[in-house]
Amino acid sequence: MTTTRSLLIFGLGLLVLALGAGAWFLTGSGPRGVATSGSVVTSGQAKVGGPFALIDQHGESRSDADFRGRHMLIYFGFTFCPDICPTSLMAMTRALDQLEESAPALAERIVPIFITVDPERDTVEANRLYAEHFHPRLVALTGSEAQIASAAKAYRVYYRKAESSSASDYLVDHSSFVYLMDGDGNYVTHFAHNASAEEMAEKLVGYVGS
Ligand code: NI
C-alpha cells in the first residue's frame, strides 16, 4: 500500500518535472525561433519604407514623394527571376485588375511599383519590356547600385547575387514581399509572395478603402 502510494507520488513528481522541463523548453525556444526566423522584421514597431530616388521604365526620375496621396504597392525583384518574381507581380497586378473592375476609384489610389535588385541587367529598357507583361500602370524602377541599395535598405529587403560561373547569367537571392504603403509613404502591411490575387484584392479594399 505505502509502496504503491510512494511510487504514485514519485510518478507524479516525475510528471511535474517533465511538464516543467517541457514548458521551459517551449518558452526557451520560442524567442530564439522568432529571432532567427528571417531577416525581414515585420512587426509594426519596425520602420519599413523611406525615401527613394530612381528612374522609371520611360527614363523619368521618380521618387517616393511623387506618389504621396496614393498608396504604393511595392515589390522588389529582378526581371530574370524565373518564378517567384513573376508570380508575385502577377498576383499584385491581377489584384489591381480585379479592383479596377469592382472598385475603380479605389484602384486608382493604388500605384503598383516594381523596384529591381539587379540594376546591372535591369536597365530602363529591360524594365520597360518587363513591365508590359504585367500592368499598364506598373512603375518599374531601376537606378545605380547605390540608389538600389539605399531603397532596399529602407524597405528591409535582403538581396544578394548568387554564385555563378557566368558574368551575365546569374540569379539574385532576395526577400519577396509586396509592401503596402499609405498616402504619406508609411508602411501599412505586406503580403507574402504566395498571397493570391483574390486575397490581396480583398485586403486592399480593407486597407485602402473608405
Ligand atoms: Ni525573384
JSON list of N, CA, C and O in Angstrom, two decimals, residues 110-161:
[
{"chain": "A", "resi": 110, "resn": "ILE", "atom": "N", "xyz": [-4.15, 53.36, -55.90]},
{"chain": "A", "resi": 110, "resn": "ILE", "atom": "CA", "xyz": [-3.04, 52.42, -55.65]},
{"chain": "A", "resi": 110, "resn": "ILE", "atom": "C", "xyz": [-2.07, 52.45, -56.83]},
{"chain": "A", "resi": 110, "resn": "ILE", "atom": "O", "xyz": [-2.47, 52.32, -57.98]},
{"chain": "A", "resi": 111, "resn": "VAL", "atom": "N", "xyz": [-0.79, 52.64, -56.54]},
{"chain": "A", "resi": 111, "resn": "VAL", "atom": "CA", "xyz": [0.23, 52.63, -57.58]},
{"chain": "A", "resi": 111, "resn": "VAL", "atom": "C", "xyz": [1.08, 51.37, -57.43]},
{"chain": "A", "resi": 111, "resn": "VAL", "atom": "O", "xyz": [1.76, 51.20, -56.42]},
{"chain": "A", "resi": 112, "resn": "PRO", "atom": "N", "xyz": [1.06, 50.49, -58.44]},
{"chain": "A", "resi": 112, "resn": "PRO", "atom": "CA", "xyz": [1.91, 49.30, -58.37]},
{"chain": "A", "resi": 112, "resn": "PRO", "atom": "C", "xyz": [3.34, 49.64, -58.80]},
{"chain": "A", "resi": 112, "resn": "PRO", "atom": "O", "xyz": [3.54, 50.28, -59.84]},
{"chain": "A", "resi": 113, "resn": "ILE", "atom": "N", "xyz": [4.29, 49.26, -57.98]},
{"chain": "A", "resi": 113, "resn": "ILE", "atom": "CA", "xyz": [5.69, 49.63, -58.24]},
{"chain": "A", "resi": 113, "resn": "ILE", "atom": "C", "xyz": [6.59, 48.39, -58.16]},
{"chain": "A", "resi": 113, "resn": "ILE", "atom": "O", "xyz": [6.50, 47.61, -57.20]},
{"chain": "A", "resi": 114, "resn": "PHE", "atom": "N", "xyz": [7.45, 48.25, -59.15]},
{"chain": "A", "resi": 114, "resn": "PHE", "atom": "CA", "xyz": [8.47, 47.20, -59.15]},
{"chain": "A", "resi": 114, "resn": "PHE", "atom": "C", "xyz": [9.82, 47.89, -59.03]},
{"chain": "A", "resi": 114, "resn": "PHE", "atom": "O", "xyz": [10.12, 48.82, -59.78]},
{"chain": "A", "resi": 115, "resn": "ILE", "atom": "N", "xyz": [10.63, 47.44, -58.08]},
{"chain": "A", "resi": 115, "resn": "ILE", "atom": "CA", "xyz": [11.99, 48.00, -57.95]},
{"chain": "A", "resi": 115, "resn": "ILE", "atom": "C", "xyz": [12.97, 46.86, -58.13]},
{"chain": "A", "resi": 115, "resn": "ILE", "atom": "O", "xyz": [12.90, 45.84, -57.43]},
{"chain": "A", "resi": 116, "resn": "THR", "atom": "N", "xyz": [13.88, 46.99, -59.08]},
{"chain": "A", "resi": 116, "resn": "THR", "atom": "CA", "xyz": [14.82, 45.91, -59.34]},
{"chain": "A", "resi": 116, "resn": "THR", "atom": "C", "xyz": [15.90, 45.83, -58.26]},
{"chain": "A", "resi": 116, "resn": "THR", "atom": "O", "xyz": [16.31, 46.85, -57.70]},
{"chain": "A", "resi": 117, "resn": "VAL", "atom": "N", "xyz": [16.34, 44.60, -57.99]},
{"chain": "A", "resi": 117, "resn": "VAL", "atom": "CA", "xyz": [17.50, 44.41, -57.11]},
{"chain": "A", "resi": 117, "resn": "VAL", "atom": "C", "xyz": [18.69, 43.97, -57.97]},
{"chain": "A", "resi": 117, "resn": "VAL", "atom": "O", "xyz": [19.70, 43.51, -57.46]},
{"chain": "A", "resi": 118, "resn": "ASP", "atom": "N", "xyz": [18.53, 44.11, -59.29]},
{"chain": "A", "resi": 118, "resn": "ASP", "atom": "CA", "xyz": [19.56, 43.70, -60.25]},
{"chain": "A", "resi": 118, "resn": "ASP", "atom": "C", "xyz": [19.77, 44.81, -61.28]},
{"chain": "A", "resi": 118, "resn": "ASP", "atom": "O", "xyz": [19.52, 44.63, -62.47]},
{"chain": "A", "resi": 119, "resn": "PRO", "atom": "N", "xyz": [20.22, 45.99, -60.80]},
{"chain": "A", "resi": 119, "resn": "PRO", "atom": "CA", "xyz": [20.32, 47.13, -61.70]},
{"chain": "A", "resi": 119, "resn": "PRO", "atom": "C", "xyz": [21.33, 46.92, -62.83]},
{"chain": "A", "resi": 119, "resn": "PRO", "atom": "O", "xyz": [21.25, 47.58, -63.87]},
{"chain": "A", "resi": 120, "resn": "GLU", "atom": "N", "xyz": [22.24, 45.98, -62.64]},
{"chain": "A", "resi": 120, "resn": "GLU", "atom": "CA", "xyz": [23.25, 45.69, -63.64]},
{"chain": "A", "resi": 120, "resn": "GLU", "atom": "C", "xyz": [22.58, 45.24, -64.96]},
{"chain": "A", "resi": 120, "resn": "GLU", "atom": "O", "xyz": [22.93, 45.70, -66.03]},
{"chain": "A", "resi": 121, "resn": "ARG", "atom": "N", "xyz": [21.61, 44.35, -64.85]},
{"chain": "A", "resi": 121, "resn": "ARG", "atom": "CA", "xyz": [20.93, 43.86, -66.05]},
{"chain": "A", "resi": 121, "resn": "ARG", "atom": "C", "xyz": [19.59, 44.55, -66.29]},
{"chain": "A", "resi": 121, "resn": "ARG", "atom": "O", "xyz": [19.15, 44.66, -67.43]},
{"chain": "A", "resi": 122, "resn": "ASP", "atom": "N", "xyz": [18.94, 44.97, -65.20]},
{"chain": "A", "resi": 122, "resn": "ASP", "atom": "CA", "xyz": [17.62, 45.61, -65.35]},
{"chain": "A", "resi": 122, "resn": "ASP", "atom": "C", "xyz": [17.76, 47.10, -65.63]},
{"chain": "A", "resi": 122, "resn": "ASP", "atom": "O", "xyz": [17.61, 47.96, -64.76]},
{"chain": "A", "resi": 123, "resn": "THR", "atom": "N", "xyz": [18.03, 47.37, -66.89]},
{"chain": "A", "resi": 123, "resn": "THR", "atom": "CA", "xyz": [18.15, 48.75, -67.35]},
{"chain": "A", "resi": 123, "resn": "THR", "atom": "C", "xyz": [16.74, 49.32, -67.54]},
{"chain": "A", "resi": 123, "resn": "THR", "atom": "O", "xyz": [15.75, 48.61, -67.41]},
{"chain": "A", "resi": 124, "resn": "VAL", "atom": "N", "xyz": [16.67, 50.58, -67.89]},
{"chain": "A", "resi": 124, "resn": "VAL", "atom": "CA", "xyz": [15.40, 51.24, -68.18]},
{"chain": "A", "resi": 124, "resn": "VAL", "atom": "C", "xyz": [14.65, 50.44, -69.25]},
{"chain": "A", "resi": 124, "resn": "VAL", "atom": "O", "xyz": [13.46, 50.14, -69.11]},
{"chain": "A", "resi": 125, "resn": "GLU", "atom": "N", "xyz": [15.37, 50.06, -70.30]},
{"chain": "A", "resi": 125, "resn": "GLU", "atom": "CA", "xyz": [14.76, 49.32, -71.41]},
{"chain": "A", "resi": 125, "resn": "GLU", "atom": "C", "xyz": [14.30, 47.92, -70.99]},
{"chain": "A", "resi": 125, "resn": "GLU", "atom": "O", "xyz": [13.20, 47.49, -71.34]},
{"chain": "A", "resi": 126, "resn": "ALA", "atom": "N", "xyz": [15.13, 47.22, -70.22]},
{"chain": "A", "resi": 126, "resn": "ALA", "atom": "CA", "xyz": [14.74, 45.88, -69.75]},
{"chain": "A", "resi": 126, "resn": "ALA", "atom": "C", "xyz": [13.50, 45.97, -68.88]},
{"chain": "A", "resi": 126, "resn": "ALA", "atom": "O", "xyz": [12.58, 45.16, -69.00]},
{"chain": "A", "resi": 127, "resn": "ASN", "atom": "N", "xyz": [13.44, 46.98, -68.04]},
{"chain": "A", "resi": 127, "resn": "ASN", "atom": "CA", "xyz": [12.27, 47.17, -67.17]},
{"chain": "A", "resi": 127, "resn": "ASN", "atom": "C", "xyz": [11.03, 47.52, -67.99]},
{"chain": "A", "resi": 127, "resn": "ASN", "atom": "O", "xyz": [9.92, 47.10, -67.64]},
{"chain": "A", "resi": 128, "resn": "ARG", "atom": "N", "xyz": [11.22, 48.27, -69.07]},
{"chain": "A", "resi": 128, "resn": "ARG", "atom": "CA", "xyz": [10.08, 48.66, -69.90]},
{"chain": "A", "resi": 128, "resn": "ARG", "atom": "C", "xyz": [9.43, 47.42, -70.53]},
{"chain": "A", "resi": 128, "resn": "ARG", "atom": "O", "xyz": [8.23, 47.24, -70.49]},
{"chain": "A", "resi": 129, "resn": "LEU", "atom": "N", "xyz": [10.28, 46.55, -71.08]},
{"chain": "A", "resi": 129, "resn": "LEU", "atom": "CA", "xyz": [9.76, 45.33, -71.69]},
{"chain": "A", "resi": 129, "resn": "LEU", "atom": "C", "xyz": [9.11, 44.43, -70.66]},
{"chain": "A", "resi": 129, "resn": "LEU", "atom": "O", "xyz": [8.07, 43.82, -70.91]},
{"chain": "A", "resi": 130, "resn": "TYR", "atom": "N", "xyz": [9.71, 44.37, -69.49]},
{"chain": "A", "resi": 130, "resn": "TYR", "atom": "CA", "xyz": [9.20, 43.51, -68.41]},
{"chain": "A", "resi": 130, "resn": "TYR", "atom": "C", "xyz": [7.85, 44.01, -67.91]},
{"chain": "A", "resi": 130, "resn": "TYR", "atom": "O", "xyz": [6.90, 43.23, -67.76]},
{"chain": "A", "resi": 131, "resn": "ALA", "atom": "N", "xyz": [7.76, 45.30, -67.65]},
{"chain": "A", "resi": 131, "resn": "ALA", "atom": "CA", "xyz": [6.54, 45.89, -67.07]},
{"chain": "A", "resi": 131, "resn": "ALA", "atom": "C", "xyz": [5.33, 45.66, -67.96]},
{"chain": "A", "resi": 131, "resn": "ALA", "atom": "O", "xyz": [4.21, 45.48, -67.47]},
{"chain": "A", "resi": 132, "resn": "GLU", "atom": "N", "xyz": [5.57, 45.63, -69.28]},
{"chain": "A", "resi": 132, "resn": "GLU", "atom": "CA", "xyz": [4.47, 45.44, -70.23]},
{"chain": "A", "resi": 132, "resn": "GLU", "atom": "C", "xyz": [3.74, 44.11, -70.02]},
{"chain": "A", "resi": 132, "resn": "GLU", "atom": "O", "xyz": [2.57, 43.98, -70.38]},
{"chain": "A", "resi": 133, "resn": "HIS", "atom": "N", "xyz": [4.43, 43.13, -69.46]},
{"chain": "A", "resi": 133, "resn": "HIS", "atom": "CA", "xyz": [3.80, 41.83, -69.23]},
{"chain": "A", "resi": 133, "resn": "HIS", "atom": "C", "xyz": [2.76, 41.88, -68.12]},
{"chain": "A", "resi": 133, "resn": "HIS", "atom": "O", "xyz": [1.95, 40.98, -67.99]},
{"chain": "A", "resi": 134, "resn": "PHE", "atom": "N", "xyz": [2.84, 42.90, -67.28]},
{"chain": "A", "resi": 134, "resn": "PHE", "atom": "CA", "xyz": [2.04, 42.87, -66.06]},
{"chain": "A", "resi": 134, "resn": "PHE", "atom": "C", "xyz": [0.86, 43.83, -66.01]},
{"chain": "A", "resi": 134, "resn": "PHE", "atom": "O", "xyz": [-0.27, 43.40, -65.83]},
{"chain": "A", "resi": 135, "resn": "HIS", "atom": "N", "xyz": [1.15, 45.10, -66.09]},
{"chain": "A", "resi": 135, "resn": "HIS", "atom": "CA", "xyz": [0.06, 46.06, -65.91]},
{"chain": "A", "resi": 135, "resn": "HIS", "atom": "C", "xyz": [0.44, 47.39, -66.56]},
{"chain": "A", "resi": 135, "resn": "HIS", "atom": "O", "xyz": [1.58, 47.83, -66.41]},
{"chain": "A", "resi": 136, "resn": "PRO", "atom": "N", "xyz": [-0.51, 48.04, -67.23]},
{"chain": "A", "resi": 136, "resn": "PRO", "atom": "CA", "xyz": [-0.18, 49.31, -67.89]},
{"chain": "A", "resi": 136, "resn": "PRO", "atom": "C", "xyz": [0.27, 50.40, -66.91]},
{"chain": "A", "resi": 136, "resn": "PRO", "atom": "O", "xyz": [1.00, 51.31, -67.30]},
{"chain": "A", "resi": 137, "resn": "ARG", "atom": "N", "xyz": [-0.15, 50.29, -65.65]},
{"chain": "A", "resi": 137, "resn": "ARG", "atom": "CA", "xyz": [0.24, 51.33, -64.68]},
{"chain": "A", "resi": 137, "resn": "ARG", "atom": "C", "xyz": [1.43, 50.94, -63.83]},
{"chain": "A", "resi": 137, "resn": "ARG", "atom": "O", "xyz": [1.83, 51.68, -62.95]},
{"chain": "A", "resi": 138, "resn": "LEU", "atom": "N", "xyz": [1.99, 49.76, -64.08]},
{"chain": "A", "resi": 138, "resn": "LEU", "atom": "CA", "xyz": [3.13, 49.34, -63.25]},
{"chain": "A", "resi": 138, "resn": "LEU", "atom": "C", "xyz": [4.31, 50.28, -63.48]},
{"chain": "A", "resi": 138, "resn": "LEU", "atom": "O", "xyz": [4.72, 50.52, -64.61]},
{"chain": "A", "resi": 139, "resn": "VAL", "atom": "N", "xyz": [4.85, 50.81, -62.39]},
{"chain": "A", "resi": 139, "resn": "VAL", "atom": "CA", "xyz": [6.03, 51.67, -62.45]},
{"chain": "A", "resi": 139, "resn": "VAL", "atom": "C", "xyz": [7.23, 50.77, -62.16]},
{"chain": "A", "resi": 139, "resn": "VAL", "atom": "O", "xyz": [7.32, 50.20, -61.07]},
{"chain": "A", "resi": 140, "resn": "ALA", "atom": "N", "xyz": [8.12, 50.61, -63.13]},
{"chain": "A", "resi": 140, "resn": "ALA", "atom": "CA", "xyz": [9.28, 49.73, -62.96]},
{"chain": "A", "resi": 140, "resn": "ALA", "atom": "C", "xyz": [10.53, 50.58, -62.79]},
{"chain": "A", "resi": 140, "resn": "ALA", "atom": "O", "xyz": [10.88, 51.35, -63.68]},
{"chain": "A", "resi": 141, "resn": "LEU", "atom": "N", "xyz": [11.15, 50.44, -61.65]},
{"chain": "A", "resi": 141, "resn": "LEU", "atom": "CA", "xyz": [12.25, 51.34, -61.31]},
{"chain": "A", "resi": 141, "resn": "LEU", "atom": "C", "xyz": [13.62, 50.67, -61.27]},
{"chain": "A", "resi": 141, "resn": "LEU", "atom": "O", "xyz": [13.76, 49.53, -60.82]},
{"chain": "A", "resi": 142, "resn": "THR", "atom": "N", "xyz": [14.60, 51.41, -61.74]},
{"chain": "A", "resi": 142, "resn": "THR", "atom": "CA", "xyz": [15.98, 50.96, -61.62]},
{"chain": "A", "resi": 142, "resn": "THR", "atom": "C", "xyz": [16.81, 52.18, -61.18]},
{"chain": "A", "resi": 142, "resn": "THR", "atom": "O", "xyz": [16.26, 53.26, -60.97]},
{"chain": "A", "resi": 143, "resn": "GLY", "atom": "N", "xyz": [18.10, 51.98, -61.05]},
{"chain": "A", "resi": 143, "resn": "GLY", "atom": "CA", "xyz": [18.96, 53.08, -60.61]},
{"chain": "A", "resi": 143, "resn": "GLY", "atom": "C", "xyz": [20.38, 52.58, -60.49]},
{"chain": "A", "resi": 143, "resn": "GLY", "atom": "O", "xyz": [20.69, 51.48, -60.96]},
{"chain": "A", "resi": 144, "resn": "SER", "atom": "N", "xyz": [21.22, 53.38, -59.88]},
{"chain": "A", "resi": 144, "resn": "SER", "atom": "CA", "xyz": [22.60, 52.95, -59.67]},
{"chain": "A", "resi": 144, "resn": "SER", "atom": "C", "xyz": [22.61, 51.89, -58.56]},
{"chain": "A", "resi": 144, "resn": "SER", "atom": "O", "xyz": [21.63, 51.75, -57.83]},
{"chain": "A", "resi": 145, "resn": "GLU", "atom": "N", "xyz": [23.71, 51.19, -58.46]},
{"chain": "A", "resi": 145, "resn": "GLU", "atom": "CA", "xyz": [23.87, 50.20, -57.39]},
{"chain": "A", "resi": 145, "resn": "GLU", "atom": "C", "xyz": [23.57, 50.85, -56.03]},
{"chain": "A", "resi": 145, "resn": "GLU", "atom": "O", "xyz": [22.88, 50.27, -55.20]},
{"chain": "A", "resi": 146, "resn": "ALA", "atom": "N", "xyz": [24.08, 52.04, -55.83]},
{"chain": "A", "resi": 146, "resn": "ALA", "atom": "CA", "xyz": [23.92, 52.72, -54.55]},
{"chain": "A", "resi": 146, "resn": "ALA", "atom": "C", "xyz": [22.47, 53.13, -54.30]},
{"chain": "A", "resi": 146, "resn": "ALA", "atom": "O", "xyz": [21.97, 53.01, -53.18]},
{"chain": "A", "resi": 147, "resn": "GLN", "atom": "N", "xyz": [21.80, 53.60, -55.36]},
{"chain": "A", "resi": 147, "resn": "GLN", "atom": "CA", "xyz": [20.40, 54.01, -55.20]},
{"chain": "A", "resi": 147, "resn": "GLN", "atom": "C", "xyz": [19.51, 52.81, -54.88]},
{"chain": "A", "resi": 147, "resn": "GLN", "atom": "O", "xyz": [18.60, 52.90, -54.06]},
{"chain": "A", "resi": 148, "resn": "ILE", "atom": "N", "xyz": [19.79, 51.68, -55.55]},
{"chain": "A", "resi": 148, "resn": "ILE", "atom": "CA", "xyz": [19.02, 50.47, -55.30]},
{"chain": "A", "resi": 148, "resn": "ILE", "atom": "C", "xyz": [19.30, 49.96, -53.89]},
{"chain": "A", "resi": 148, "resn": "ILE", "atom": "O", "xyz": [18.37, 49.58, -53.15]},
{"chain": "A", "resi": 149, "resn": "ALA", "atom": "N", "xyz": [20.56, 49.98, -53.50]},
{"chain": "A", "resi": 149, "resn": "ALA", "atom": "CA", "xyz": [20.93, 49.51, -52.16]},
{"chain": "A", "resi": 149, "resn": "ALA", "atom": "C", "xyz": [20.23, 50.35, -51.10]},
{"chain": "A", "resi": 149, "resn": "ALA", "atom": "O", "xyz": [19.74, 49.82, -50.10]},
{"chain": "A", "resi": 150, "resn": "SER", "atom": "N", "xyz": [20.14, 51.63, -51.33]},
{"chain": "A", "resi": 150, "resn": "SER", "atom": "CA", "xyz": [19.51, 52.53, -50.38]},
{"chain": "A", "resi": 150, "resn": "SER", "atom": "C", "xyz": [18.00, 52.27, -50.28]},
{"chain": "A", "resi": 150, "resn": "SER", "atom": "O", "xyz": [17.44, 52.22, -49.18]},
{"chain": "A", "resi": 151, "resn": "ALA", "atom": "N", "xyz": [17.35, 52.07, -51.43]},
{"chain": "A", "resi": 151, "resn": "ALA", "atom": "CA", "xyz": [15.91, 51.78, -51.42]},
{"chain": "A", "resi": 151, "resn": "ALA", "atom": "C", "xyz": [15.65, 50.44, -50.74]},
{"chain": "A", "resi": 151, "resn": "ALA", "atom": "O", "xyz": [14.74, 50.32, -49.91]},
{"chain": "A", "resi": 152, "resn": "ALA", "atom": "N", "xyz": [16.46, 49.44, -51.07]},
{"chain": "A", "resi": 152, "resn": "ALA", "atom": "CA", "xyz": [16.26, 48.10, -50.48]},
{"chain": "A", "resi": 152, "resn": "ALA", "atom": "C", "xyz": [16.47, 48.15, -48.97]},
{"chain": "A", "resi": 152, "resn": "ALA", "atom": "O", "xyz": [15.74, 47.52, -48.21]},
{"chain": "A", "resi": 153, "resn": "LYS", "atom": "N", "xyz": [17.44, 48.92, -48.55]},
{"chain": "A", "resi": 153, "resn": "LYS", "atom": "CA", "xyz": [17.72, 49.03, -47.12]},
{"chain": "A", "resi": 153, "resn": "LYS", "atom": "C", "xyz": [16.53, 49.66, -46.39]},
{"chain": "A", "resi": 153, "resn": "LYS", "atom": "O", "xyz": [16.12, 49.21, -45.32]},
{"chain": "A", "resi": 154, "resn": "ALA", "atom": "N", "xyz": [15.96, 50.68, -47.00]},
{"chain": "A", "resi": 154, "resn": "ALA", "atom": "CA", "xyz": [14.81, 51.36, -46.39]},
{"chain": "A", "resi": 154, "resn": "ALA", "atom": "C", "xyz": [13.64, 50.39, -46.20]},
{"chain": "A", "resi": 154, "resn": "ALA", "atom": "O", "xyz": [12.93, 50.47, -45.21]},
{"chain": "A", "resi": 155, "resn": "TYR", "atom": "N", "xyz": [13.48, 49.50, -47.15]},
{"chain": "A", "resi": 155, "resn": "TYR", "atom": "CA", "xyz": [12.37, 48.55, -47.09]},
{"chain": "A", "resi": 155, "resn": "TYR", "atom": "C", "xyz": [12.77, 47.22, -46.47]},
{"chain": "A", "resi": 155, "resn": "TYR", "atom": "O", "xyz": [12.02, 46.26, -46.51]},
{"chain": "A", "resi": 156, "resn": "ARG", "atom": "N", "xyz": [13.97, 47.19, -45.92]},
{"chain": "A", "resi": 156, "resn": "ARG", "atom": "CA", "xyz": [14.48, 45.98, -45.25]},
{"chain": "A", "resi": 156, "resn": "ARG", "atom": "C", "xyz": [14.45, 44.78, -46.18]},
{"chain": "A", "resi": 156, "resn": "ARG", "atom": "O", "xyz": [14.12, 43.67, -45.77]},
{"chain": "A", "resi": 157, "resn": "VAL", "atom": "N", "xyz": [14.76, 45.04, -47.42]},
{"chain": "A", "resi": 157, "resn": "VAL", "atom": "CA", "xyz": [14.80, 43.97, -48.41]},
{"chain": "A", "resi": 157, "resn": "VAL", "atom": "C", "xyz": [16.23, 43.43, -48.49]},
{"chain": "A", "resi": 157, "resn": "VAL", "atom": "O", "xyz": [17.18, 44.18, -48.65]},
{"chain": "A", "resi": 158, "resn": "TYR", "atom": "N", "xyz": [16.32, 42.11, -48.37]},
{"chain": "A", "resi": 158, "resn": "TYR", "atom": "CA", "xyz": [17.60, 41.44, -48.49]},
{"chain": "A", "resi": 158, "resn": "TYR", "atom": "C", "xyz": [17.78, 41.01, -49.94]},
{"chain": "A", "resi": 158, "resn": "TYR", "atom": "O", "xyz": [16.85, 40.51, -50.55]},
{"chain": "A", "resi": 159, "resn": "TYR", "atom": "N", "xyz": [18.94, 41.24, -50.52]},
{"chain": "A", "resi": 159, "resn": "TYR", "atom": "CA", "xyz": [19.21, 40.68, -51.84]},
{"chain": "A", "resi": 159, "resn": "TYR", "atom": "C", "xyz": [20.71, 40.43, -51.99]},
{"chain": "A", "resi": 159, "resn": "TYR", "atom": "O", "xyz": [21.52, 41.14, -51.40]},
{"chain": "A", "resi": 160, "resn": "ARG", "atom": "N", "xyz": [21.02, 39.42, -52.73]},
{"chain": "A", "resi": 160, "resn": "ARG", "atom": "CA", "xyz": [22.42, 39.08, -52.94]},
{"chain": "A", "resi": 160, "resn": "ARG", "atom": "C", "xyz": [22.56, 38.27, -54.22]},
{"chain": "A", "resi": 160, "resn": "ARG", "atom": "O", "xyz": [21.83, 37.30, -54.44]},
{"chain": "A", "resi": 161, "resn": "LYS", "atom": "N", "xyz": [23.49, 38.67, -55.03]},
{"chain": "A", "resi": 161, "resn": "LYS", "atom": "CA", "xyz": [23.78, 37.96, -56.27]},
{"chain": "A", "resi": 161, "resn": "LYS", "atom": "C", "xyz": [24.30, 36.57, -55.92]},
{"chain": "A", "resi": 161, "resn": "LYS", "atom": "O", "xyz": [25.21, 36.45, -55.12]}
]
